[in-house]
Amino acid sequence: MMKSMNKSKVQLGNERGQSLVIAIIVMLLLAFISVVFVVLVARNQGRAGRSRDVITAQYLSEAGIHYADNMLMTSDDGADWRPVPDNMPKTSTAGVDNTLNPDFQWLRPYSAAEATDGSTGPTGGYTTFRMGDGRYLLRVSYNPDPKDPMSKYIKIESIGRIGTVENDDPTTWDSNVRLRRELTAYKPIGVTDYLRFVTNLEKKSEDIPLGAAGFNVKYGNETTAGEGVRGAPIRVNGNLEWYGNRIDLVLRGTSYQDGSNTDYMPLDMVEVSGTIKHENVDVNNSSQPVPVTLYEVINGGTVNSYPVQPSDYTQPFTTAYGFYRDGSDSPDAGKNARGIKRLEPPLLDDEDTPTKVSRYIALTRDSGIWLQQGWGTQRWVNSGRYGWGRGIYIDNSDDIQQESETLFGGYTPRADWMKPNNDMSAYWQGPYYVPPGVVITLNPYDTDGDNQPDITITRTDIKSKRSDALYGKKSVWYNSFGVPMNDKGSTITIPYPQGTQTFTHYNVDDSGNKTAQDITIDRNGVIYAEGNIRIKGMLAQGKQLTVVSGGIIYVEGNLLKYRDTDGNVDPTSAVSLLAKQYVCVNTTQFVSLLSSLGPTSIGSDSGTGQPPYHLIVTPEPSTTFFSSFSFGPPTGSWQMGNDTMLFVRHAGQYGPSYINMWLNRGSGTQGLLHIGQNSQYLPPDWVYGCGDPRYCLEGTGLSSLFEHKIFDSANGFDQAGLYNAIGRPNYFEIGLDQSSYSRNNYLLSAFTIQPLDIRIEAVMYAQNRSFFIIPGNWFNMNAADTGKDGYRPRGVNQKWPLFGQPLDTKITIDGAITENLPASVGDVSEWYSKWSNIPDKYGTSSVATAHKGDGLTLLYDSMVGWPVYENGGVMTPVRKDDYGRPLPITPRLPVCRSLYYYGEPT
């Protein structure tokens, strides 16, 4: 019994020991599981924290991109906007080692190459922006390189970082902070990037025409001769249709090695976000798509040509190694990408700004100094409202050509331009189109004695508001206090609005007492007019202007970069023309009409009130014909200093009319041309008798029988008095001789100088409408004067153009053109018919023209896309900010509303 009990106790003890062991094992297992669980939870928490930090860093980086994007679009600086760089020195003034800052490599000053001591480098130049418990580092740069197609875009780089780091508090510098997220975006300027950029602002679905029906059209130049190698990048937001007998496109590219193969990288491209179509033309009695040929100029020399086809043609579409792309998502036959997407265009009148005021209003009207008007009054004025702000503001809203629609038709500027001699139009004055608009003349030299190159601005608007003190009168300029500048009237001459300038203006109290006060203003290079602008001239050396209109900008002659006396071009001068409506080349003002004409100054050649029309010069000196012209850089066979000719179609009204001509009139008889017969039996040789048979064929030059006269060096046109320096204006006058000769009215129907080059070097943007060229009249409007069998009407010089022949005037557009939609096919063909295909000879003579077979030419100026130039072997930016960072070609340009690229750094 006892043994049994002892055995039971032993067994019970063993079981208890086993239970204890099992319990311990279970506890250890639970502890292990708990540890594993804690570790897993900790790791998950760490991963969750890191994921949160990664996402936060992503958000911070994206915030930097969006902030920069928004500031470029809405800030007053536009494409010039840059954050102020931190430029952290290696050692602070307090002796702190800034290299311990975890962001130092980004916050140090930028330099293209790494400094030996690490104080500057290519990763520098960023700016810190703090957000909550994190920050983003932002760098906005623009480093144009003509060999890098992406460098014409503004680059935005953003780095999102977690943690609070105060750059002036070393205790917050945690060296273990390594997490960051980097994003990059490219912002296109748009208006500087293409020879032709069709924005299609309203996103219309119809086909967009380019070219000219019935003509050969060439964009760019593939040889080093003449203009040199010039590419022609083109972008169309929509469907493109080519028109013409043939289209030639020149695009530049570079070569590079891709493994064992040589490949090409485009510098210029044709980019169409829709489909590409070709008008059908007759080729060898067969209807075929208009031939379009691509000339790829590789490394500035080798030329490869490729015929390209419509998007949906029977033959496979080719991008020609990526140079020619449409909007298709499918690759081409060589597996090259197409896939061009829409690029949202810039907006000039965008009010999505902190002040809800558009950029160019803020930069001009609201950019002045607040001044107290008079003494002892509480009326304060902003000098910017009178044109004396950081930019120049012109309140000429009465100059806008308002479009209208009525039951009986309506008014559009385009319809007005395409109907010359329209007696229902207020702006056609004989053969001249004289639109409303403030006249801006760019002078390359000092014209007012202040030792500074200047611009002349003349207002022509008539005040239409009854509340205005000048109601019904021509506007005058006011000084910065709002006091009328009666000594200046409607015309002022001022320095280019760049740099710090001081003006002395008078303040006037209620009693008329005057006090002179100096006004100092930092100018910004912007001119803004509420209404139309008419512009021409030559920029001064080193000047860049952005000229903006709330209406139409008319270019009325040469608009040139600065050239010295040897004709060398200044690469640092530039102008941008930004119009809310049209940018229009006014060909009728190439030889500008400076006379002020009224209804009685214009008559009908036939006397029936029907066109063509003429100007009437009477014995009144105020009716003297006054005009100006200048020579653009010569092209073709003509060179500066060669003989030039004045073409004049004229008549005496009721009998012979005796006239004088002046070229660049000076004091006394200086500039008086000796146009007579220089005979002792005739009046003095500075008198020409129009209609007098001693001067012209009997029966011509009287009433409706106009003489077609050419004055050259052999016929009184004094070349010695001609200013043939590029861009320098010549002033020409015709008036009735004021001596005792009969003083019948003089009728002037046509006037020009030949040969002539007109060059327009500008960035042009027509936001809501089109780039346009006014065709004007045929210079010879006699449809019967065809030269058949060598016959010319009586009194017509053999060198006079035949009916339907263009003048020997070449128009060259050298810059960049951006527009909502191009002009219609018919309108463009009208331009080319009058300003292209210049004949080989003058009329039926044997005298060769200077521009035979040439004419209207469109070229892309790569300097506007990559505004750098070689200076002593170093590529130098045209414009730089206060920190030496390159800026776009002219001040405060708008940018596209799309990002070209947004994502990982590449």
CSV table of C-alpha atoms in Angstrom, one decimal, residues 85-432:
chain,number,residue,atom,x,y,z
A,85,PRO,CA,18.7,80.8,-54.8
A,86,ASP,CA,19.9,80.1,-51.3
A,87,ASN,CA,23.6,80.3,-52.4
A,88,MET,CA,24.8,78.8,-49.1
A,89,PRO,CA,28.5,79.5,-48.6
A,90,LYS,CA,30.8,76.6,-47.5
A,91,THR,CA,31.4,78.5,-44.2
A,92,SER,CA,29.0,81.0,-42.8
A,93,THR,CA,30.0,84.4,-41.5
A,94,ALA,CA,29.7,83.0,-38.0
A,95,GLY,CA,32.2,80.3,-38.8
A,96,VAL,CA,29.6,77.4,-39.1
A,97,ASP,CA,30.6,74.6,-41.4
A,98,ASN,CA,27.6,74.6,-43.8
A,99,THR,CA,28.8,71.3,-45.4
A,100,LEU,CA,27.2,69.6,-42.4
A,101,ASN,CA,23.8,70.8,-43.7
A,102,PRO,CA,22.1,67.7,-45.2
A,103,ASP,CA,21.0,69.9,-48.1
A,104,PHE,CA,24.3,71.7,-48.7
A,105,GLN,CA,25.1,70.0,-52.1
A,106,TRP,CA,21.9,71.5,-53.5
A,107,LEU,CA,21.9,74.9,-51.6
A,108,ARG,CA,25.4,75.9,-52.5
A,109,PRO,CA,25.9,78.3,-55.5
A,110,TYR,CA,25.6,76.8,-58.9
A,111,SER,CA,28.6,76.4,-61.2
A,112,ALA,CA,28.9,74.4,-64.4
A,113,ALA,CA,31.9,72.4,-63.1
A,114,GLU,CA,32.6,71.1,-59.6
A,115,ALA,CA,34.8,73.4,-57.5
A,116,THR,CA,37.9,71.7,-56.1
A,117,ASP,CA,36.8,72.6,-52.6
A,118,GLY,CA,33.2,71.6,-53.2
A,119,SER,CA,31.9,75.1,-52.5
A,120,THR,CA,30.1,75.3,-55.8
A,121,GLY,CA,29.0,72.8,-58.4
A,122,PRO,CA,26.4,71.7,-60.9
A,123,THR,CA,24.0,70.4,-58.2
A,124,GLY,CA,23.8,73.9,-56.6
A,125,GLY,CA,21.5,76.8,-57.2
A,126,TYR,CA,18.4,75.4,-55.4
A,127,THR,CA,16.0,77.3,-53.1
A,128,THR,CA,14.5,75.9,-49.9
A,129,PHE,CA,10.7,76.0,-49.4
A,130,ARG,CA,9.3,74.6,-46.1
A,131,MET,CA,6.0,72.8,-45.9
A,132,GLY,CA,4.9,71.3,-42.6
A,133,ASP,CA,7.4,68.8,-41.3
A,134,GLY,CA,9.2,68.7,-44.7
A,135,ARG,CA,10.6,70.9,-47.4
A,136,TYR,CA,11.2,70.9,-51.1
A,137,LEU,CA,14.2,72.2,-52.8
A,138,LEU,CA,13.5,74.0,-56.1
A,139,ARG,CA,15.6,75.0,-59.1
A,140,VAL,CA,14.2,76.7,-62.2
A,141,SER,CA,16.8,77.0,-65.0
A,142,TYR,CA,17.1,77.9,-68.6
A,143,ASN,CA,20.4,76.9,-70.2
A,144,PRO,CA,20.0,77.2,-73.9
A,145,ASP,CA,22.4,75.1,-76.0
A,146,PRO,CA,21.9,75.1,-79.8
A,147,LYS,CA,23.0,71.5,-79.9
A,148,ASP,CA,20.5,70.3,-77.3
A,149,PRO,CA,16.8,70.4,-78.4
A,150,MET,CA,15.5,70.1,-74.8
A,151,SER,CA,17.5,73.2,-73.7
A,152,LYS,CA,15.0,75.6,-75.3
A,153,TYR,CA,12.5,74.7,-72.6
A,154,ILE,CA,12.5,76.0,-69.0
A,155,LYS,CA,13.6,73.2,-66.7
A,156,ILE,CA,12.0,72.7,-63.3
A,157,GLU,CA,13.7,70.5,-60.8
A,158,SER,CA,12.2,69.7,-57.4
A,159,ILE,CA,13.5,67.6,-54.5
A,160,GLY,CA,11.1,66.6,-51.8
A,161,ARG,CA,12.7,66.0,-48.3
A,162,ILE,CA,11.3,64.9,-45.0
A,163,GLY,CA,12.1,66.7,-41.7
A,164,THR,CA,12.5,70.2,-40.5
A,165,VAL,CA,15.8,71.7,-41.3
A,166,GLU,CA,16.5,75.3,-40.6
A,167,ASN,CA,19.4,76.5,-42.7
A,168,ASP,CA,20.5,79.0,-40.0
A,169,ASP,CA,20.1,76.5,-37.1
A,170,PRO,CA,22.8,73.7,-37.1
A,171,THR,CA,21.0,71.8,-34.3
A,172,THR,CA,18.3,70.8,-36.8
A,173,TRP,CA,20.9,69.3,-39.2
A,174,ASP,CA,20.4,65.6,-39.0
A,175,SER,CA,23.1,63.9,-41.1
A,176,ASN,CA,21.0,60.7,-41.2
A,177,VAL,CA,18.3,62.3,-43.3
A,178,ARG,CA,18.8,60.7,-46.7
A,179,LEU,CA,15.3,60.2,-48.0
A,180,ARG,CA,14.4,62.4,-51.0
A,181,ARG,CA,12.2,62.3,-54.1
A,182,GLU,CA,13.3,64.0,-57.3
A,183,LEU,CA,11.1,65.1,-60.1
A,184,THR,CA,11.8,67.1,-63.3
A,185,ALA,CA,9.5,69.0,-65.7
A,186,TYR,CA,10.1,71.0,-68.8
A,187,LYS,CA,8.0,74.1,-69.5
A,188,PRO,CA,7.8,75.3,-73.1
A,189,ILE,CA,7.7,79.0,-73.9
A,190,GLY,CA,6.0,78.2,-77.1
A,191,VAL,CA,6.1,81.6,-78.9
A,192,THR,CA,9.9,81.3,-79.4
A,193,ASP,CA,10.1,77.6,-80.3
A,194,TYR,CA,8.8,77.3,-83.8
A,195,LEU,CA,8.8,79.0,-87.2
A,196,ARG,CA,5.0,78.3,-87.3
A,197,PHE,CA,3.1,77.3,-84.2
A,198,VAL,CA,-0.7,77.0,-84.8
A,199,THR,CA,-2.2,76.9,-81.3
A,200,ASN,CA,-5.9,76.2,-82.3
A,201,LEU,CA,-7.0,78.0,-79.2
A,202,GLU,CA,-10.6,76.9,-79.4
A,203,LYS,CA,-9.7,73.3,-80.3
A,204,LYS,CA,-11.5,73.2,-83.6
A,205,SER,CA,-11.6,70.0,-85.5
A,206,GLU,CA,-11.4,71.2,-89.0
A,207,ASP,CA,-8.2,70.8,-91.1
A,208,ILE,CA,-5.6,73.6,-90.6
A,209,PRO,CA,-4.1,74.8,-93.9
A,210,LEU,CA,-0.4,75.7,-94.3
A,211,GLY,CA,1.4,76.6,-97.6
A,212,ALA,CA,-0.1,78.5,-100.5
A,213,ALA,CA,-2.3,77.0,-103.2
A,214,GLY,CA,-0.7,77.3,-106.6
A,215,PHE,CA,2.8,78.2,-105.4
A,216,ASN,CA,6.0,76.4,-104.4
A,217,VAL,CA,6.5,77.1,-100.6
A,218,LYS,CA,9.7,76.6,-98.8
A,219,TYR,CA,10.3,76.8,-95.1
A,220,GLY,CA,14.0,77.2,-94.1
A,221,ASN,CA,17.2,77.0,-96.1
A,222,GLU,CA,19.4,73.9,-96.5
A,223,THR,CA,22.6,75.4,-97.8
A,224,THR,CA,25.3,77.7,-96.4
A,225,ALA,CA,24.7,80.2,-99.2
A,226,GLY,CA,22.5,83.2,-98.8
A,227,GLU,CA,20.8,83.1,-95.4
A,228,GLY,CA,22.9,80.0,-94.3
A,229,VAL,CA,21.4,76.8,-92.9
A,230,ARG,CA,18.1,77.6,-91.4
A,231,GLY,CA,15.7,75.1,-89.9
A,232,ALA,CA,11.9,75.4,-89.9
A,233,PRO,CA,10.4,73.8,-86.8
A,234,ILE,CA,6.6,73.6,-87.1
A,235,ARG,CA,3.9,72.6,-84.6
A,236,VAL,CA,0.1,72.3,-85.2
A,237,ASN,CA,-2.4,71.6,-82.5
A,238,GLY,CA,-4.9,69.8,-84.7
A,239,ASN,CA,-5.1,68.3,-88.2
A,240,LEU,CA,-2.8,69.8,-90.8
A,241,GLU,CA,-3.4,70.0,-94.5
A,242,TRP,CA,-0.5,71.1,-96.8
A,243,TYR,CA,-1.4,73.4,-99.8
A,244,GLY,CA,0.7,74.3,-102.8
A,245,ASN,CA,2.4,73.0,-105.9
A,246,ARG,CA,5.1,71.6,-103.7
A,247,ILE,CA,6.3,72.0,-100.1
A,248,ASP,CA,10.0,71.9,-99.0
A,249,LEU,CA,10.8,71.7,-95.3
A,250,VAL,CA,14.3,72.1,-93.9
A,251,LEU,CA,15.0,70.7,-90.5
A,252,ARG,CA,18.3,70.5,-88.6
A,253,GLY,CA,19.6,67.6,-86.7
A,254,THR,CA,22.8,66.1,-85.1
A,255,SER,CA,24.2,62.6,-85.4
A,256,TYR,CA,25.3,60.3,-82.6
A,257,GLN,CA,26.5,56.7,-82.2
A,258,ASP,CA,24.0,54.2,-81.0
A,259,GLY,CA,26.1,51.1,-80.5
A,260,SER,CA,27.6,50.3,-83.9
A,261,ASN,CA,25.0,52.5,-85.8
A,262,THR,CA,24.9,56.2,-86.5
A,263,ASP,CA,21.6,57.7,-85.6
A,264,TYR,CA,20.1,61.2,-85.8
A,265,MET,CA,18.6,63.5,-83.1
A,266,PRO,CA,16.3,66.3,-84.4
A,267,LEU,CA,17.0,69.8,-83.4
A,268,ASP,CA,13.9,70.9,-85.5
A,269,MET,CA,10.8,68.9,-85.9
A,270,VAL,CA,7.4,69.0,-87.6
A,271,GLU,CA,4.9,68.2,-84.8
A,272,VAL,CA,1.2,67.7,-85.6
A,273,SER,CA,-1.1,66.6,-82.8
A,274,GLY,CA,-3.7,65.3,-85.3
A,275,THR,CA,-3.5,63.8,-88.8
A,276,ILE,CA,-1.5,65.1,-91.7
A,277,LYS,CA,-3.2,65.6,-95.1
A,278,HIS,CA,-2.0,66.8,-98.5
A,279,GLU,CA,-4.2,68.8,-100.9
A,280,ASN,CA,-4.6,67.0,-104.2
A,281,VAL,CA,-2.8,68.7,-107.1
A,282,ASP,CA,-2.5,67.9,-110.8
A,283,VAL,CA,0.8,66.1,-111.6
A,284,ASN,CA,1.2,65.0,-115.2
A,285,ASN,CA,-2.6,65.0,-115.7
A,286,SER,CA,-3.1,62.9,-112.6
A,287,SER,CA,-4.5,64.0,-109.3
A,288,GLN,CA,-1.9,63.3,-106.6
A,289,PRO,CA,-1.2,64.6,-103.1
A,290,VAL,CA,1.0,67.7,-103.1
A,291,PRO,CA,4.6,66.6,-102.8
A,292,VAL,CA,6.2,67.4,-99.5
A,293,THR,CA,9.9,66.9,-99.2
A,294,LEU,CA,11.9,66.9,-96.0
A,295,TYR,CA,15.5,68.2,-96.1
A,296,GLU,CA,17.4,67.1,-93.0
A,297,VAL,CA,20.6,69.0,-92.5
A,298,ILE,CA,22.8,66.9,-90.2
A,299,ASN,CA,25.6,68.6,-88.2
A,300,GLY,CA,25.2,71.8,-90.3
A,301,GLY,CA,26.4,70.1,-93.5
A,302,THR,CA,25.1,66.7,-94.7
A,303,VAL,CA,21.7,67.0,-96.3
A,304,ASN,CA,19.3,64.0,-96.4
A,305,SER,CA,16.1,64.3,-98.3
A,306,TYR,CA,12.9,62.3,-97.7
A,307,PRO,CA,9.6,62.5,-99.4
A,308,VAL,CA,6.9,62.3,-96.7
A,309,GLN,CA,3.3,61.1,-97.1
A,310,PRO,CA,-0.1,61.9,-95.5
A,311,SER,CA,-1.0,60.0,-92.3
A,312,ASP,CA,-3.6,57.8,-94.1
A,313,TYR,CA,-1.9,57.4,-97.4
A,314,THR,CA,-1.5,54.0,-99.1
A,315,GLN,CA,2.2,54.0,-98.5
A,316,PRO,CA,3.5,53.6,-94.9
A,317,PHE,CA,3.9,56.8,-92.9
A,318,THR,CA,7.5,57.7,-92.1
A,319,THR,CA,8.8,60.1,-89.4
A,320,ALA,CA,12.1,60.3,-91.2
A,321,TYR,CA,14.0,59.3,-88.1
A,322,GLY,CA,11.7,61.2,-85.8
A,323,PHE,CA,11.8,64.6,-87.6
A,324,TYR,CA,8.3,64.5,-88.9
A,325,ARG,CA,5.6,63.2,-86.5
A,326,ASP,CA,1.8,63.2,-86.3
A,327,GLY,CA,-0.6,62.4,-83.5
A,328,SER,CA,-1.0,58.7,-84.2
A,329,ASP,CA,-0.4,56.3,-81.3
A,330,SER,CA,1.1,53.7,-83.7
A,331,PRO,CA,4.8,53.8,-84.6
A,332,ASP,CA,6.0,54.4,-88.2
A,333,ALA,CA,7.4,51.7,-90.4
A,334,GLY,CA,10.8,52.0,-88.8
A,335,LYS,CA,9.2,51.6,-85.3
A,336,ASN,CA,9.9,55.3,-84.5
A,337,ALA,CA,7.3,57.0,-82.2
A,338,ARG,CA,4.7,59.4,-83.6
A,339,GLY,CA,2.2,60.3,-80.8
A,340,ILE,CA,2.4,64.1,-80.7
A,341,LYS,CA,0.0,65.6,-78.1
A,342,ARG,CA,-1.6,69.0,-77.9
A,343,LEU,CA,0.4,71.8,-76.4
A,344,GLU,CA,-1.8,74.3,-74.6
A,345,PRO,CA,-0.8,77.8,-75.8
A,346,PRO,CA,0.2,80.9,-73.7
A,347,LEU,CA,-2.5,83.5,-72.7
A,348,LEU,CA,-1.6,87.2,-72.8
A,349,ASP,CA,-4.7,88.3,-70.8
A,350,ASP,CA,-4.7,85.6,-68.2
A,351,GLU,CA,-6.0,87.1,-64.9
A,352,ASP,CA,-5.3,84.0,-62.8
A,353,THR,CA,-2.9,86.0,-60.7
A,354,PRO,CA,-2.9,87.0,-57.0
A,355,THR,CA,-4.2,90.5,-57.9
A,356,LYS,CA,-6.6,89.3,-60.7
A,357,VAL,CA,-4.9,91.8,-63.0
A,358,SER,CA,-3.3,90.5,-66.2
A,359,ARG,CA,0.5,90.4,-66.4
A,360,TYR,CA,1.0,93.2,-68.9
A,361,ILE,CA,-1.4,95.5,-67.1
A,362,ALA,CA,0.5,94.9,-63.9
A,363,LEU,CA,3.9,95.4,-65.6
A,364,THR,CA,2.9,98.7,-67.1
A,365,ARG,CA,-0.3,100.5,-65.9
A,366,ASP,CA,0.1,99.5,-62.2
A,367,SER,CA,3.9,99.6,-62.1
A,368,GLY,CA,4.5,103.2,-61.4
A,369,ILE,CA,5.3,105.4,-58.4
A,370,TRP,CA,2.4,106.8,-56.3
A,371,LEU,CA,2.6,110.6,-56.4
A,372,GLN,CA,0.5,113.3,-54.9
A,373,GLN,CA,-1.0,115.5,-57.6
A,374,GLY,CA,-0.8,119.2,-56.9
A,375,TRP,CA,-0.2,120.5,-53.3
A,376,GLY,CA,-2.3,120.2,-50.3
A,377,THR,CA,-4.7,117.8,-52.0
A,378,GLN,CA,-5.4,114.2,-51.2
A,379,ARG,CA,-5.4,113.0,-54.8
A,380,TRP,CA,-2.7,110.4,-55.4
A,381,VAL,CA,-1.9,109.0,-58.9
A,382,ASN,CA,0.1,106.1,-60.1
A,383,SER,CA,2.6,107.4,-62.7
A,384,GLY,CA,2.2,104.1,-64.6
A,385,ARG,CA,-1.2,105.1,-65.8
A,386,TYR,CA,0.4,107.9,-67.9
A,387,GLY,CA,3.2,105.7,-69.3
A,388,TRP,CA,5.8,106.4,-66.6
A,389,GLY,CA,5.9,103.1,-64.8
A,390,ARG,CA,8.4,100.2,-64.9
A,391,GLY,CA,6.8,99.5,-68.3
A,392,ILE,CA,5.2,101.9,-70.8
A,393,TYR,CA,1.4,101.9,-70.7
A,394,ILE,CA,-0.7,103.5,-73.5
A,395,ASP,CA,-4.4,103.8,-72.9
A,396,ASN,CA,-5.5,104.0,-76.6
A,397,SER,CA,-8.5,101.7,-76.4
A,398,ASP,CA,-10.2,104.0,-79.0
A,399,ASP,CA,-7.7,102.5,-81.5
A,400,ILE,CA,-9.2,99.0,-81.4
A,401,GLN,CA,-10.9,97.9,-84.7
A,402,GLN,CA,-14.0,96.3,-83.3
A,403,GLU,CA,-15.4,93.4,-85.3
A,404,SER,CA,-19.2,93.5,-85.8
A,405,GLU,CA,-22.0,91.4,-87.2
A,406,THR,CA,-25.3,92.9,-88.4
A,407,LEU,CA,-28.3,91.8,-90.6
A,408,PHE,CA,-26.6,93.7,-93.4
A,409,GLY,CA,-23.2,92.2,-92.9
A,410,GLY,CA,-20.5,93.4,-90.5
A,411,TYR,CA,-16.9,94.6,-90.2
A,412,THR,CA,-13.8,92.6,-89.8
A,413,PRO,CA,-10.2,93.8,-90.2
A,414,ARG,CA,-9.5,90.8,-92.5
A,415,ALA,CA,-12.3,91.9,-94.9
A,416,ASP,CA,-11.1,95.4,-94.8
A,417,TRP,CA,-7.5,94.4,-95.7
A,418,MET,CA,-8.5,92.2,-98.6
A,419,LYS,CA,-10.5,94.9,-100.3
A,420,PRO,CA,-8.1,97.7,-101.2
A,421,ASN,CA,-9.5,101.0,-102.5
A,422,ASN,CA,-12.7,100.4,-100.5
A,423,ASP,CA,-14.3,103.8,-100.3
A,424,MET,CA,-16.5,102.6,-97.5
A,425,SER,CA,-13.5,102.0,-95.3
A,426,ALA,CA,-12.2,104.8,-93.1
A,427,TYR,CA,-8.7,103.4,-93.3
A,428,TRP,CA,-8.0,103.1,-97.1
A,429,GLN,CA,-6.5,106.4,-98.2
A,430,GLY,CA,-5.8,105.9,-101.9
A,431,PRO,CA,-3.3,103.0,-102.2
A,432,TYR,CA,-2.4,103.3,-98.5
